[in-house]
PDB file of C-alpha atoms in Angstrom:
ATOM      1  CA  MET I   1      -1.581 -27.784 136.470  1.00  0.00           C
ATOM      2  CA  ILE I   2       1.146 -30.586 136.525  1.00  0.00           C
ATOM      3  CA  GLU I   3       4.620 -29.859 138.287  1.00  0.00           C
ATOM      4  CA  LEU I   4       7.463 -32.309 138.349  1.00  0.00           C
ATOM      5  CA  ARG I   5      10.263 -32.185 140.760  1.00  0.00           C
ATOM      6  CA  ALA I   6      13.250 -33.968 141.470  1.00  0.00           C
ATOM      7  CA  ALA I   7      13.002 -36.239 144.703  1.00  0.00           C
ATOM      8  CA  LYS I   8      16.369 -35.826 146.056  1.00  0.00           C
ATOM      9  CA  SER I   9      16.035 -35.211 149.983  1.00  0.00           C
ATOM     10  CA  ASP I  10      15.131 -37.761 152.467  1.00  0.00           C
ATOM     11  CA  ASP I  11      11.568 -36.542 152.694  1.00  0.00           C
ATOM     12  CA  GLU I  12      11.293 -36.329 149.101  1.00  0.00           C
ATOM     13  CA  LEU I  13      12.306 -39.936 148.588  1.00  0.00           C
ATOM     14  CA  GLU I  14      10.020 -40.882 151.404  1.00  0.00           C
ATOM     15  CA  ALA I  15       6.926 -39.095 149.352  1.00  0.00           C
ATOM     16  CA  TRP I  16       8.374 -40.899 146.263  1.00  0.00           C
ATOM     17  CA  ARG I  17       8.032 -44.157 148.272  1.00  0.00           C
ATOM     18  CA  SER I  18       4.529 -43.453 149.565  1.00  0.00           C
ATOM     19  CA  VAL I  19       3.259 -42.985 146.005  1.00  0.00           C
ATOM     20  CA  ARG I  20       4.934 -46.441 144.776  1.00  0.00           C
ATOM     21  CA  SER I  21       3.296 -48.242 147.858  1.00  0.00           C
ATOM     22  CA  ALA I  22      -0.074 -46.751 147.539  1.00  0.00           C
ATOM     23  CA  VAL I  23      -0.250 -47.925 143.737  1.00  0.00           C
ATOM     24  CA  LEU I  24       1.551 -51.412 144.515  1.00  0.00           C
ATOM     25  CA  PRO I  25       0.637 -52.211 148.046  1.00  0.00           C
ATOM     26  CA  ASN I  26       1.364 -55.946 147.859  1.00  0.00           C
ATOM     27  CA  GLU I  27       4.997 -55.358 146.969  1.00  0.00           C
ATOM     28  CA  ARG I  28       8.114 -54.521 148.785  1.00  0.00           C
ATOM     29  CA  THR I  29       9.148 -50.845 148.484  1.00  0.00           C
ATOM     30  CA  SER I  30      12.944 -50.200 149.004  1.00  0.00           C
ATOM     31  CA  SER I  31      13.958 -47.982 151.699  1.00  0.00           C
ATOM     32  CA  VAL I  32      15.259 -44.267 150.897  1.00  0.00           C
ATOM     33  CA  ALA I  33      18.707 -45.863 152.046  1.00  0.00           C
ATOM     34  CA  GLU I  34      18.478 -48.541 149.425  1.00  0.00           C
ATOM     35  CA  LEU I  35      17.175 -46.125 147.006  1.00  0.00           C
ATOM     36  CA  ARG I  36      20.111 -44.320 147.271  1.00  0.00           C
ATOM     37  CA  ALA I  37      22.287 -46.989 147.208  1.00  0.00           C
ATOM     38  CA  GLY I  38      20.919 -48.982 144.197  1.00  0.00           C
ATOM     39  CA  ALA I  39      21.194 -45.233 142.392  1.00  0.00           C
ATOM     40  CA  ASP I  40      23.860 -44.676 139.614  1.00  0.00           C
ATOM     41  CA  SER I  41      24.460 -41.462 137.924  1.00  0.00           C
ATOM     42  CA  ASP I  42      21.601 -41.460 135.425  1.00  0.00           C
ATOM     43  CA  THR I  43      18.929 -42.187 138.029  1.00  0.00           C
ATOM     44  CA  LEU I  44      16.017 -39.540 138.511  1.00  0.00           C
ATOM     45  CA  TRP I  45      13.387 -40.083 140.821  1.00  0.00           C
ATOM     46  CA  LEU I  46      10.498 -37.698 139.942  1.00  0.00           C
ATOM     47  CA  LEU I  47       7.508 -36.210 141.858  1.00  0.00           C
ATOM     48  CA  ALA I  48       4.017 -35.209 140.197  1.00  0.00           C
ATOM     49  CA  TYR I  49       2.067 -32.481 142.128  1.00  0.00           C
ATOM     50  CA  VAL I  50      -1.302 -31.341 140.760  1.00  0.00           C
ATOM     51  CA  GLU I  51      -1.807 -27.919 142.415  1.00  0.00           C
ATOM     52  CA  GLY I  52       0.478 -28.578 145.347  1.00  0.00           C
ATOM     53  CA  GLU I  53      -1.015 -31.989 146.020  1.00  0.00           C
ATOM     54  CA  LEU I  54       1.288 -35.315 145.304  1.00  0.00           C
ATOM     55  CA  ALA I  55      -0.331 -37.188 142.512  1.00  0.00           C
ATOM     56  CA  GLY I  56       2.382 -39.342 141.160  1.00  0.00           C
ATOM     57  CA  SER I  57       6.103 -40.276 141.061  1.00  0.00           C
ATOM     58  CA  GLY I  58       8.584 -41.952 138.636  1.00  0.00           C
ATOM     59  CA  VAL I  59      12.408 -43.380 138.113  1.00  0.00           C
ATOM     60  CA  SER I  60      14.336 -43.404 135.122  1.00  0.00           C
ATOM     61  CA  THR I  61      17.618 -45.288 135.422  1.00  0.00           C
ATOM     62  CA  ALA I  62      20.450 -47.578 133.393  1.00  0.00           C
ATOM     63  CA  ALA I  63      18.637 -51.127 133.071  1.00  0.00           C
ATOM     64  CA  SER I  64      20.749 -54.165 133.673  1.00  0.00           C
ATOM     65  CA  THR I  65      19.966 -55.402 130.211  1.00  0.00           C
ATOM     66  CA  GLY I  66      21.610 -52.047 128.696  1.00  0.00           C
ATOM     67  CA  GLY I  67      19.231 -49.090 127.870  1.00  0.00           C
ATOM     68  CA  ALA I  68      17.241 -47.069 130.436  1.00  0.00           C
ATOM     69  CA  PHE I  69      14.113 -48.396 132.622  1.00  0.00           C
ATOM     70  CA  THR I  70      11.497 -45.964 133.094  1.00  0.00           C
ATOM     71  CA  GLN I  71       8.302 -46.266 135.628  1.00  0.00           C
ATOM     72  CA  PRO I  72       5.702 -43.768 136.370  1.00  0.00           C
ATOM     73  CA  ARG I  73       3.229 -44.306 139.178  1.00  0.00           C
ATOM     74  CA  VAL I  74       0.075 -42.297 139.550  1.00  0.00           C
ATOM     75  CA  LEU I  75      -2.205 -42.048 142.616  1.00  0.00           C
ATOM     76  CA  PRO I  76      -5.829 -43.257 141.234  1.00  0.00           C
ATOM     77  CA  SER I  77      -7.243 -40.328 142.347  1.00  0.00           C
ATOM     78  CA  PHE I  78      -5.018 -38.410 139.877  1.00  0.00           C
ATOM     79  CA  ARG I  79      -5.489 -40.885 136.842  1.00  0.00           C
ATOM     80  CA  GLY I  80      -6.694 -39.697 133.689  1.00  0.00           C
ATOM     81  CA  ARG I  81      -5.538 -36.159 134.374  1.00  0.00           C
ATOM     82  CA  GLY I  82      -2.369 -36.478 132.021  1.00  0.00           C
ATOM     83  CA  VAL I  83      -0.054 -36.965 135.070  1.00  0.00           C
ATOM     84  CA  GLY I  84       1.387 -40.381 134.007  1.00  0.00           C
ATOM     85  CA  THR I  85       1.892 -38.832 130.296  1.00  0.00           C
ATOM     86  CA  ARG I  86       3.972 -35.900 131.947  1.00  0.00           C
ATOM     87  CA  LEU I  87       5.734 -38.293 134.406  1.00  0.00           C
ATOM     88  CA  LEU I  88       6.605 -41.005 131.405  1.00  0.00           C
ATOM     89  CA  ARG I  89       7.832 -37.923 128.780  1.00  0.00           C
ATOM     90  CA  ALA I  90      10.088 -36.628 131.537  1.00  0.00           C
ATOM     91  CA  LEU I  91      11.551 -39.916 132.357  1.00  0.00           C
ATOM     92  CA  THR I  92      12.302 -40.619 128.479  1.00  0.00           C
ATOM     93  CA  ASP I  93      13.688 -37.584 128.218  1.00  0.00           C
ATOM     94  CA  GLN I  94      16.154 -38.106 131.100  1.00  0.00           C
ATOM     95  CA  ALA I  95      17.189 -41.484 129.643  1.00  0.00           C
ATOM     96  CA  LEU I  96      17.763 -39.714 126.284  1.00  0.00           C
ATOM     97  CA  ALA I  97      20.048 -37.187 127.893  1.00  0.00           C
ATOM     98  CA  CYS I  98      21.897 -39.796 129.521  1.00  0.00           C
ATOM     99  CA  GLY I  99      22.853 -41.428 126.164  1.00  0.00           C
ATOM    100  CA  HIS I 100      20.572 -44.448 126.070  1.00  0.00           C
ATOM    101  CA  ALA I 101      19.141 -45.071 122.524  1.00  0.00           C
ATOM    102  CA  ASP I 102      16.364 -47.254 123.996  1.00  0.00           C
ATOM    103  CA  ALA I 103      14.098 -47.593 127.059  1.00  0.00           C
ATOM    104  CA  GLY I 104      11.885 -49.697 128.422  1.00  0.00           C
ATOM    105  CA  ALA I 105       8.819 -48.860 130.582  1.00  0.00           C
ATOM    106  CA  GLN I 106       7.017 -50.620 133.554  1.00  0.00           C
ATOM    107  CA  LEU I 107       3.284 -49.128 133.805  1.00  0.00           C
TER     108      LEU I 107
END
């Protein structure tokens, strides 16, 4: 079973960062303070769990070019199980709920 949870606390945002760092090890990952400072009212950080184990993360936020920006990330050992699809659907739903007519995804 895949469970999605909003990342709100510092510990949850650290978990979000850990997924991004694992998936993109050669890229810098923003600190929790930087994540919070760059967020707007449309921003949603999500964590995905499979049977209680952290499996992925994602973000939906307003894009600087208009519309929304979505970015799901799935840990390699959980790929092919529908985690990315669930994340992308939830992130897209967030973008639509915030009134964005279109969204881009970085996969």
